[in-house]
Amino acid sequence: MSTSGFNLGADDYDISEVLEGSHQIRVPDYQREYSWGKDQWSELWDDVYALTRERDNHFLGSIVVIENKDDDLKALELVDGQQRLTTISIFLCAIRDRFEEDSEFEKLSELVDGFLQIQSRTTGERHQKLRLNKFHNGDFNRILKGNADLVSDSELKNAYEYYYSKLEKHDTEKVQDIYDALINSVYLVQIECGSEVSAFRLFESLNDKGLDLGAVDLVKNRLFMEANENSEIDADRVKHLWEEIMTVIRPELTQNYRFFSHYFMSISRPETKDNVSKNKLYDYVDELLNEGLAEEGLTVEEMLEDMLKKSRTYVDIFNCEVNENFRANKLQELNSKLESTQIKNDRIRTLLLKIINDYESADDVLEALNILEVLNTRDKIAGRDSNTSRDRFWSRTCSMMERGEDPNEYLRRMAEKRAPNDTIIMERVVSREFKNNDFTKYILDRIEEEHYMRTGGREKSVGDRSTVDIEHVAPQRVWTAEKYSPWKQYLNCSEEEFDEYKKRIGNLTLLQNRLNQTASDNPFEQKCNIYQNNTDFLMTQAIVEEYDEWGLEQIRDRSEKMAEIICKVWSMDNV
């Protein structure tokens, strides 16, 4: 690799050389979590084990470090390579623990510990050779100290157990061969950068050559490079704000980039009318830092401060636990609506973030959520639009809501114009399959609440969705499970015909968990007894009242009735 334009040096070292010396290797808190899994663990195991049979060397890749001179303990900041070094350290812990089981190998156990710990020359204190970020170092340190049994479920513990189980199958002499191969025959290229700017430029160069560093990692590196190059930016403040943002979102979100994408699409300064996808995220931030923020009169610190505030709101939206400054007596209803609005629709969080942040009244928020519920449900049933077009639509909606009129009046007009009409919904409901998922359960929940309970003189909630099952009146596995065989004759149709109808909404209802299990293998007449006498669901009781038998004709008929109800329940006239 050419080092033109970079302040760096690179040398290859075996693992013993990487882990020797008095430097502590530190993973910064802003780095993403340990994420290697069984595929990577087994690949490393296979490579090392092969070295015990064929004396050779194995190149494992590169690590990028920056020397940190601001601490009494000499340290290298690990900019890239934590997955490799963490896995190697855990592998060594497993080897050490195997050596400790054999008194003849106790000294080797102490030698392994020498690679895992360092001693301060000034205080004499012992420290970890590799220190992970604050989110994972506690568990990692327990493994380093031989207390893996005290670690709760985590990928770190899973990695330890993987290697220990592999080593358990071999005698101690073979474990020694594996140890020798790991520390003496596995090589890394250690790239030492003179500054963070050099490291971040290296990241950009590697990414241009096709190395996937992750969208959030690239954004972080671009921000830090800007902070280090621009004397007007408080670099320490930028790092602190970034770490705070990651502290908020990392434990809650499995795809961290979603927050950053939704944040940029939701804000009015700078405004974007397009989607900021995962692949576009770095380029968008690069444009902001080059000119976009300056044009708006904003600093990097101001943007990150706003981002931190909204990261907390975003997590509340994600968990449906918003409180903000809204009236307490409205919060339960508001959070319930947030839950239904996000079912199978996480992209709408772009708009939800703007609404929750900008609106002052809980009533206005609820009106907006009711409008969006109608639009989203009709869109979902009609099954239209790609993910990209949905992102672009919510981004443009956020921009249009800034144009001076009542935001909810705009939302209403937009929804009425965009939502599929009753004719489309009727055709789609009658013909489509409804999968056994949260969206289908939500549809049935709302039909029960808004149609059957109201017409039946009751006003109450369906309750905890987790305690309710979607019941297929005619069981799905009529032709594949022997216990359902009486239904074959009863339905009087072919398997192909039934496959077309078994997931239609006319064949679905709600039932408590325990009753679903009881009714699952009963023919229709026996199911009717349970539907009529053992459940509070009026939708389910109505099947008995409306139908004397059950077949494809009845599924078609009930699907049409359910389609009519859906059009009424999810109507803008109700908002």
Phi, psi and omega in degrees: 000131175290138179257017178299128180087356180242145172259087185205163172225153183221133176219153176264139182224148169281170187298323180298322180288325178295321186267353176281175175091178188259002179281135168273140178258120187243133173270120181298153182296335182280351179290151179291166186286167175297128188225004177294148180232197188300324180300314181287321179300314184291326178296317177296316178302312182299319181294317181290317182297324179296329180292339179283345180254329179234108183294109184204189176240155178230125179269123186261354181120203185234158170233150181241126183229156174235133179286131179254116185253010185262019186223150177298325179271121179302136186216148170245126177277123184273100183281323179213136177120008183296328181297316181293309185292324178295315181296318178298318180296319179293320176303315179295324177299318179295320177297314179303315182293330174290320178298321182297340181281349182237116185300333180289346186244018182297324180293324176295324177301319179292325178295320178298317178301331179296332176278339184266344182227156174231161181239130178294132181285340183266321184254340184080357180290149178263139182228161174297139173292314176249126178242122180279179179290170189295342181283333188233354186292330179301310178294319180298318181294325177297320178294319179299327181271006178082020182244046181299333181292344179271357182271131175286177183304126177196163178294331177297312179293321179299321178295316179301312182296326178298309184289324179296320180294327177292316182290329180302333184280357184238152176286170188294328178297320179291324177299323178296320177300318180296318178299313180300319181294319183295314187273338186250340186241358175259128186243148172232149168267120178261115180261116181257118181263141181284342181204167177295326179301315178299318181296317183289325175295322177299317178303314181297319179297315179297321181293322177299335181269009172100006179276120182282105181262354180093137185299316182291321177300317181293320177299313179303313182297321179294318178297315183291323178296317179299318181294325181281332182272333186258113184292343180280349181263136177279097186298320180296321178295319178299314180296318180298314181297318179299314180297323177295317178299314181293328177297326180286312190269332186301314182290345188256327189249133176278337178239089187299330184298335182301318180300312184296318177299311182293325178299308184296327179284342185268335188278156181265341178226114347290151183268139171229135179258358182254172176279145174248086184283174178304318183286338181264352190300311182298313181298323180295314179296321178300318178295319178300316183288330180286320184205333188299315180292317181298321179298331180268358182071029181250149174260165177299318181298318180296319178298315182291326176296318176294321179297320178297313179303315185281342174296322179293317177297319181298316179296321176298319177297314180302318181270359183055047181228042181289138171234315180043225177245025183282157180299136185300324184287354179254350190293320181298314179295319181297314181290329175296319178293324177299321180296312182292328180292331184266357181300120180055031185205061182287344181291339180289352180297338172306307182286323179298322179298320179291316183297310183295325182283323188268328185282144179259337185253132176297326179296320178294321177298314180298321177298315179298316181294324177294320176299313182292328178298317178297311181299311184296317182295316179295319177298316182295317179296320181287339176066044184248163175079141175276168177298321180297315181293327177293317177301315181296321181296313181293326177295315179293324179298318177302319180292317183293332180291351180270002191277012169103339180273175177300118184304321182289328175295322175296314180301319181296312180297319179298316182293318180296325180285324188269326188296137175303140183282176184300323181298315179295317181296316179302311182297319185287318181299317184293328189258341188272161172273143174248112183287161179278081183216181184296325181295316179295319179295322177298315178302313181293321176305308185292325176297318178299313184289310190275337181249298187290317181292321180290316179288338179270007176081014180244147176228097178203169180273152175296330179101199184294115183298333182292342180265006184240140178250153167278121181262127171267116183303304169269117187304144183297327188258039181304320185264357185242350180234129185300324185293343179263005187305328177301335181289334181303309180291322183296319184285331176056052177209171179276164178299320181296319178295318181292322179302329180287336188248344191295335180253012174291152185295337177294339180264007185244147172206187181247147180205144175299151184312306186297325180286326177300318179295323181291320187273351194300325184249018179269142171293170190304318183299321179286325177296323181301326180296319178290316181301323186276327191245345190236015177218150177269354182288115181292327176303318182287319176299325183295333178300318180294320182289329188262340186227134177266341179215171185221123179199195183297323179298318180290324177296317177300313183298314182289328176299320178294320178295317179295326178296319178297319179296317180301317179298325180282319182293314181260064179243140179295342177295339181272353185265000000 
